[in-house]
């Protein structure tokens, strides 16, 4: 246990605002000190009003109608971020900061981890937890290693060999047990889910390169961030960005994105990765004696949807979001037509996708399968009425298609019976 003198020396050494204050206390302000000392303290801990509580969040005064309280919960590492771990905390002083160490590149692991348990609903690893946490990041690394930057439409028929290569690389990185060890792309939910993530990671890959180019970075900077990008790939990518077809596609994507309600801050692991941080924040609210601003949203899925789209201002700590997040989602979850539709369609089972943000599926067959997996409450997780109605429309389209097929089969059977009877009658009469 450190003595009071050691603690005071540690405080003076690390937390003085200016070098003059440090010199007045008899401590050199320009000395290079280690992060950890005998007292067990860290040079990165904030001081004064910036001190964080035990739960990991900073305490702020309530602002307006929202209690801004002890939020914070830590940063999420995006699976598409090539720079590795989430940002490290800086010193809590206003003086000069020590330069950050260069972040290690995210790369495909050299070993082969064994996945002991897979969520049968989402196809994502569950156990061991430390391996499951890095699964999304590894998929992004595999994508950048195998797929060229200028590749498009991984789901096209002509890209079947490329998809097979991605799945083979996935199974060389992870060992799945039982039926999940199959490399079948349709029957194994692990592979179909991985292909979905590969497609998203390819879009994110291009977006990050595009962002670097927009910031005025050249090939050297892009290659430093993404070593798999060659000079020829970079030149082809830049030339492709100038094509009118590319500009039209980007414009369409922006218009579609505007239909979303707010931007979530879930990170690469979705709700599953964020909920532990939210639990710490909730504990910090209780310890600080501050009203938890999220408890007023009674529906748990409505609450987490709204919470995932709030952001904290860096200077004031105020919780802010797009106004549409609160108004639209509350209107949607309380709309009588939507509630009646849910009651009519949804079964009583309650399954929540782990690590996934609810979305809209591309074909009616997949949509119909999801109808039997989602309850009325989880159906509310869909962010807009347009998406919900589109989902229901695809469900009805599937039902109508089945009805037409059954009707045609019935008519064919009736015609066959009639023809058979006529033939028998003709044979008997003749």
XYZ file of C-alpha atoms in Angstrom:
430
model
C 0.000 0.000 0.000
C 1.496 3.344 -0.958
C 2.007 5.980 1.696
C 0.399 9.419 1.570
C 3.771 10.929 0.619
C 4.077 8.563 -2.354
C 0.559 9.342 -3.509
C 1.140 13.077 -3.185
C 4.396 12.804 -5.106
C 2.636 10.814 -7.823
C -0.101 13.447 -8.048
C 2.400 16.299 -8.226
C 4.443 14.453 -10.817
C 1.618 13.804 -13.246
C -1.294 16.141 -12.672
C 0.085 19.687 -12.538
C -1.461 21.887 -15.185
C 1.749 23.719 -16.115
C 5.467 23.277 -15.738
C 5.551 26.360 -13.474
C 3.202 24.693 -10.994
C 5.342 21.577 -11.016
C 8.536 23.544 -10.427
C 6.867 25.421 -7.561
C 6.170 22.071 -5.926
C 9.729 20.908 -6.472
C 8.955 18.502 -9.312
C 10.524 18.819 -12.763
C 7.793 19.390 -15.307
C 9.762 18.140 -18.282
C 10.786 14.776 -16.880
C 9.745 11.661 -18.734
C 7.924 9.455 -16.241
C 6.622 5.936 -16.516
C 2.903 5.327 -16.771
C 2.752 3.217 -13.612
C 4.407 3.976 -10.277
C 4.613 2.291 -6.906
C 1.211 3.619 -5.942
C -0.399 1.703 -8.786
C -1.681 4.872 -10.422
C -1.700 5.660 -14.103
C -0.369 8.782 -15.753
C -3.359 8.717 -18.061
C -5.921 9.235 -15.323
C -7.859 12.512 -15.534
C -7.722 14.961 -12.656
C -10.023 17.429 -10.975
C -13.426 17.696 -12.605
C -12.331 15.236 -15.274
C -11.902 12.317 -12.871
C -13.903 9.294 -13.904
C -15.832 7.186 -11.443
C -15.298 3.509 -10.812
C -17.752 2.519 -13.502
C -15.650 4.062 -16.229
C -17.779 7.084 -17.110
C -17.543 10.784 -16.401
C -20.143 12.560 -14.304
C -21.764 15.633 -15.778
C -24.499 17.994 -14.718
C -27.891 17.331 -16.328
C -28.625 19.438 -19.388
C -32.150 20.338 -20.454
C -34.652 17.504 -20.294
C -31.958 14.841 -20.496
C -29.773 13.748 -17.608
C -26.342 13.606 -19.129
C -24.680 11.861 -16.179
C -22.149 9.151 -16.131
C -21.734 8.049 -19.647
C -18.661 6.829 -21.290
C -18.347 3.062 -21.485
C -15.234 2.911 -23.623
C -14.544 2.836 -27.332
C -15.439 0.114 -29.768
C -12.960 -1.120 -32.291
C -14.456 -1.218 -35.742
C -13.826 -4.389 -37.680
C -13.049 -2.251 -40.713
C -10.534 -0.061 -38.880
C -7.083 -1.265 -39.990
C -5.303 0.549 -37.188
C -6.060 -1.950 -34.450
C -7.315 -1.266 -30.971
C -9.529 1.607 -29.991
C -7.855 4.890 -29.078
C -5.958 5.146 -25.843
C -6.840 7.734 -23.289
C -4.791 10.897 -23.175
C -3.401 12.625 -20.148
C -5.924 14.537 -18.136
C -3.876 17.724 -18.198
C -3.991 20.698 -20.490
C -0.200 20.686 -20.842
C 1.881 18.841 -23.403
C 0.890 15.235 -24.007
C 3.186 12.356 -24.675
C 2.959 11.198 -28.302
C 0.853 8.140 -28.910
C 2.511 4.933 -29.895
C 1.936 3.776 -33.440
C -1.023 1.419 -33.539
C -0.443 -2.103 -34.695
C -2.078 -3.028 -37.969
C -5.072 -5.329 -37.837
C -3.980 -8.516 -39.578
C -5.283 -12.047 -39.922
C -4.147 -14.125 -36.962
C -1.486 -16.735 -37.585
C -3.040 -19.433 -35.407
C -6.294 -21.341 -35.734
C -8.838 -20.721 -33.004
C -11.513 -23.269 -32.168
C -15.101 -22.022 -32.029
C -16.804 -24.151 -29.378
C -20.289 -22.685 -29.665
C -22.185 -20.852 -32.412
C -25.464 -18.995 -32.068
C -27.791 -21.068 -34.308
C -29.947 -18.012 -35.021
C -27.343 -15.497 -36.132
C -24.468 -17.780 -37.128
C -22.023 -15.819 -34.961
C -19.542 -17.376 -32.525
C -20.490 -17.322 -28.840
C -17.774 -19.339 -27.084
C -14.986 -18.810 -26.260
C -15.818 -15.173 -25.597
C -12.332 -13.789 -26.235
C -12.324 -15.402 -29.689
C -15.883 -14.270 -30.427
C -14.968 -10.652 -29.656
C -12.380 -10.515 -32.430
C -14.418 -12.447 -34.999
C -15.744 -9.390 -36.843
C -12.303 -7.786 -37.017
C -10.818 -10.960 -38.442
C -13.477 -11.156 -41.146
C -12.551 -7.622 -42.223
C -8.860 -8.572 -42.327
C -9.606 -11.715 -44.350
C -11.635 -9.637 -46.801
C -8.792 -7.157 -47.340
C -6.289 -9.990 -47.709
C -8.270 -12.011 -50.272
C -10.369 -9.486 -52.206
C -9.021 -6.735 -54.437
C -10.018 -3.171 -53.599
C -11.718 -2.738 -56.985
C -13.830 -5.897 -56.707
C -17.615 -5.509 -56.923
C -20.715 -7.582 -56.184
C -19.372 -10.558 -54.264
C -22.738 -12.310 -54.632
C -22.681 -12.402 -58.438
C -22.663 -15.852 -60.054
C -19.282 -15.164 -61.642
C -17.777 -14.541 -58.187
C -18.453 -18.076 -56.912
C -14.708 -18.983 -56.867
C -13.948 -15.824 -54.890
C -16.664 -16.636 -52.360
C -15.295 -20.152 -52.017
C -11.833 -18.718 -51.394
C -13.190 -16.434 -48.666
C -14.991 -19.300 -46.935
C -11.905 -21.512 -47.173
C -9.793 -18.748 -45.624
C -12.370 -18.355 -42.851
C -12.219 -22.056 -41.992
C -8.432 -22.035 -42.061
C -8.506 -19.232 -39.480
C -11.236 -20.771 -37.293
C -12.056 -24.385 -36.537
C -15.811 -24.907 -36.299
C -17.295 -28.014 -34.735
C -20.016 -30.348 -35.958
C -22.186 -29.261 -38.865
C -20.677 -25.772 -38.739
C -17.422 -27.185 -40.118
C -19.074 -27.521 -43.536
C -17.982 -25.106 -46.261
C -21.411 -25.112 -47.895
C -22.368 -21.487 -48.501
C -26.130 -21.881 -48.200
C -26.817 -24.717 -45.751
C -24.264 -23.592 -43.153
C -25.475 -20.397 -41.461
C -21.917 -19.577 -40.369
C -20.846 -19.281 -43.999
C -23.929 -17.395 -45.190
C -23.568 -14.938 -42.307
C -19.854 -14.531 -43.052
C -20.602 -13.749 -46.707
C -23.048 -11.081 -45.577
C -20.345 -9.519 -43.412
C -17.750 -9.829 -46.176
C -20.013 -7.800 -48.461
C -20.390 -5.078 -45.831
C -16.658 -5.059 -45.096
C -15.891 -4.585 -48.801
C -18.100 -1.490 -48.854
C -16.413 -0.189 -45.705
C -12.993 -0.941 -47.204
C -13.743 1.231 -50.224
C -15.277 3.948 -48.068
C -12.160 4.240 -45.905
C -9.873 4.461 -48.941
C -12.218 6.993 -50.513
C -12.117 9.045 -47.317
C -8.314 9.099 -47.289
C -8.276 10.274 -50.893
C -10.791 13.021 -50.073
C -8.433 14.208 -47.322
C -5.704 14.679 -49.919
C -3.738 11.539 -49.068
C -1.745 9.849 -51.805
C -0.763 6.274 -52.507
C 1.919 6.195 -49.809
C -0.544 7.064 -47.047
C -3.188 4.673 -48.387
C -0.656 1.860 -48.729
C 0.565 2.524 -45.196
C -2.971 2.060 -43.851
C -3.861 -0.798 -46.217
C -0.708 -2.720 -47.234
C -2.627 -4.943 -49.664
C -3.396 -1.963 -51.944
C -0.872 -1.776 -54.768
C -0.084 1.220 -56.945
C -2.057 -0.297 -59.827
C -5.048 -0.928 -57.556
C -4.889 2.628 -56.259
C -4.726 4.161 -59.745
C -7.631 2.010 -60.955
C -9.690 2.962 -57.906
C -9.084 6.690 -58.431
C -9.976 6.398 -62.126
C -13.141 4.467 -61.315
C -14.235 7.177 -58.880
C -14.381 9.661 -61.762
C -16.804 7.573 -63.824
C -20.362 8.860 -64.048
C -21.780 5.437 -63.221
C -19.808 5.427 -59.968
C -21.034 8.901 -59.078
C -24.631 7.871 -59.757
C -24.253 4.784 -57.583
C -22.766 6.840 -54.749
C -25.595 9.352 -55.023
C -28.156 6.554 -54.834
C -26.404 5.160 -51.771
C -26.463 8.531 -50.032
C -30.161 8.948 -50.757
C -30.893 5.503 -49.353
C -28.805 6.213 -46.287
C -30.813 9.349 -45.583
C -33.798 7.083 -44.958
C -32.083 5.675 -41.873
C -32.883 7.118 -38.474
C -29.640 8.433 -37.040
C -26.181 6.860 -36.965
C -25.585 4.135 -34.405
C -22.439 3.960 -32.304
C -22.470 0.218 -31.703
C -19.100 -0.572 -33.222
C -18.175 -3.778 -34.999
C -19.791 -6.147 -32.462
C -23.259 -4.608 -32.466
C -25.497 -4.641 -29.427
C -23.687 -7.589 -27.869
C -20.441 -5.642 -27.709
C -22.051 -2.455 -26.416
C -24.299 -3.825 -23.681
C -21.444 -4.435 -21.166
C -20.480 -0.766 -21.476
C -24.078 0.283 -21.012
C -24.255 -1.829 -17.860
C -21.266 0.091 -16.482
C -22.918 3.385 -17.385
C -26.123 2.351 -15.616
C -24.115 1.462 -12.528
C -22.372 4.824 -12.711
C -25.722 6.636 -12.855
C -26.784 4.865 -9.657
C -23.493 5.563 -7.875
C -23.608 9.232 -8.848
C -27.229 9.593 -7.761
C -28.266 10.785 -11.218
C -31.487 9.798 -12.926
C -30.905 7.314 -15.706
C -32.228 9.017 -18.882
C -32.866 5.676 -20.613
C -35.317 4.193 -18.127
C -38.187 6.286 -19.475
C -38.205 4.062 -22.574
C -40.051 1.009 -21.274
C -39.673 -1.322 -24.243
C -36.151 -2.845 -23.973
C -35.596 -2.986 -27.731
C -36.902 0.529 -28.214
C -34.574 1.649 -25.417
C -31.465 0.076 -26.880
C -32.278 1.328 -30.374
C -32.519 4.929 -29.147
C -29.536 4.592 -26.822
C -27.319 3.272 -29.591
C -27.983 6.421 -31.597
C -27.101 8.951 -28.925
C -23.673 10.570 -28.898
C -21.955 12.556 -26.191
C -20.456 15.966 -26.905
C -16.776 15.903 -26.061
C -16.644 19.238 -24.226
C -19.946 19.331 -22.356
C -20.810 15.654 -22.061
C -24.324 16.411 -23.296
C -26.189 13.508 -24.876
C -27.403 14.451 -28.353
C -29.015 12.655 -31.273
C -30.909 13.189 -34.476
C -34.429 14.378 -33.516
C -35.884 11.714 -35.809
C -34.515 8.984 -33.552
C -36.870 9.765 -30.682
C -39.921 11.036 -32.552
C -40.005 8.475 -35.357
C -39.222 5.362 -33.353
C -41.715 6.185 -30.583
C -44.408 6.947 -33.149
C -43.624 3.705 -34.949
C -43.716 1.489 -31.869
C -47.035 2.976 -30.736
C -48.769 3.084 -34.107
C -52.053 1.136 -33.847
C -51.796 -0.307 -37.346
C -48.291 -1.606 -36.674
C -49.342 -3.116 -33.341
C -52.345 -4.806 -34.968
C -50.115 -6.131 -37.735
C -47.666 -7.527 -35.200
C -50.422 -9.212 -33.225
C -51.724 -10.863 -36.378
C -48.398 -12.021 -37.801
C -45.885 -12.568 -35.042
C -45.577 -15.763 -32.980
C -44.873 -15.792 -29.260
C -41.233 -16.840 -29.506
C -38.708 -14.216 -28.506
C -35.328 -14.385 -30.200
C -32.960 -11.417 -30.354
C -30.120 -11.365 -32.865
C -26.787 -11.122 -31.074
C -24.353 -8.582 -32.427
C -26.578 -7.545 -35.325
C -28.433 -4.389 -36.131
C -31.930 -5.273 -37.408
C -32.288 -4.680 -41.136
C -34.389 -5.538 -44.153
C -33.784 -8.717 -46.116
C -33.433 -8.797 -49.875
C -35.752 -11.632 -50.820
C -39.157 -12.752 -49.620
C -37.975 -16.281 -48.735
C -35.474 -14.995 -46.183
C -38.073 -12.513 -44.980
C -40.606 -15.279 -44.351
C -38.047 -17.247 -42.362
C -37.423 -14.243 -40.151
C -41.146 -13.801 -39.487
C -41.085 -17.039 -37.522
C -38.048 -15.968 -35.496
C -39.103 -12.515 -34.349
C -41.716 -11.653 -31.753
C -43.849 -8.535 -31.709
C -41.417 -6.691 -29.456
C -38.342 -7.498 -31.510
C -40.228 -6.482 -34.647
C -40.266 -2.978 -33.174
C -36.509 -2.897 -33.530
C -36.927 -2.005 -37.183
C -36.079 1.682 -37.424
C -38.725 2.964 -39.824
C -42.267 2.194 -40.844
C -41.119 2.039 -44.480
C -38.776 -0.855 -43.690
C -41.436 -2.647 -41.670
C -44.025 -2.251 -44.413
C -41.499 -3.390 -47.002
C -40.764 -6.451 -44.922
C -44.463 -7.237 -44.607
C -44.972 -6.656 -48.337
C -42.320 -9.252 -49.139
C -43.971 -11.624 -46.701
C -47.335 -11.187 -48.455
C -45.659 -11.597 -51.838
C -44.340 -14.949 -50.707
C -47.749 -16.039 -49.475
C -49.348 -15.047 -52.779
C -46.674 -16.888 -54.694
C -47.368 -20.055 -52.708
C -51.095 -19.656 -53.298
C -50.561 -19.378 -57.050
C -48.357 -22.461 -57.071
C -50.872 -24.477 -55.065
C -53.707 -23.325 -57.309
C -51.793 -24.377 -60.415
C -51.009 -27.766 -58.879
C -54.670 -28.264 -58.007
C -55.805 -27.312 -61.504
C -53.241 -29.644 -63.049
C -54.437 -32.496 -60.849
C -58.082 -31.840 -61.728
C -57.285 -31.717 -65.436
C -55.353 -34.971 -65.173
C -58.303 -36.660 -63.440
C -60.735 -35.378 -66.080
C -58.525 -36.539 -68.942
C -58.096 -39.953 -67.301
C -61.850 -40.358 -66.873
C -62.492 -39.350 -70.481
C -59.926 -41.855 -71.735
C -61.435 -44.635 -69.618
C -64.937 -43.740 -70.803
C -63.774 -43.793 -74.423
C -62.107 -47.187 -73.961
C -65.202 -48.660 -72.303
C -67.609 -47.308 -74.906
C -65.489 -48.276 -77.889
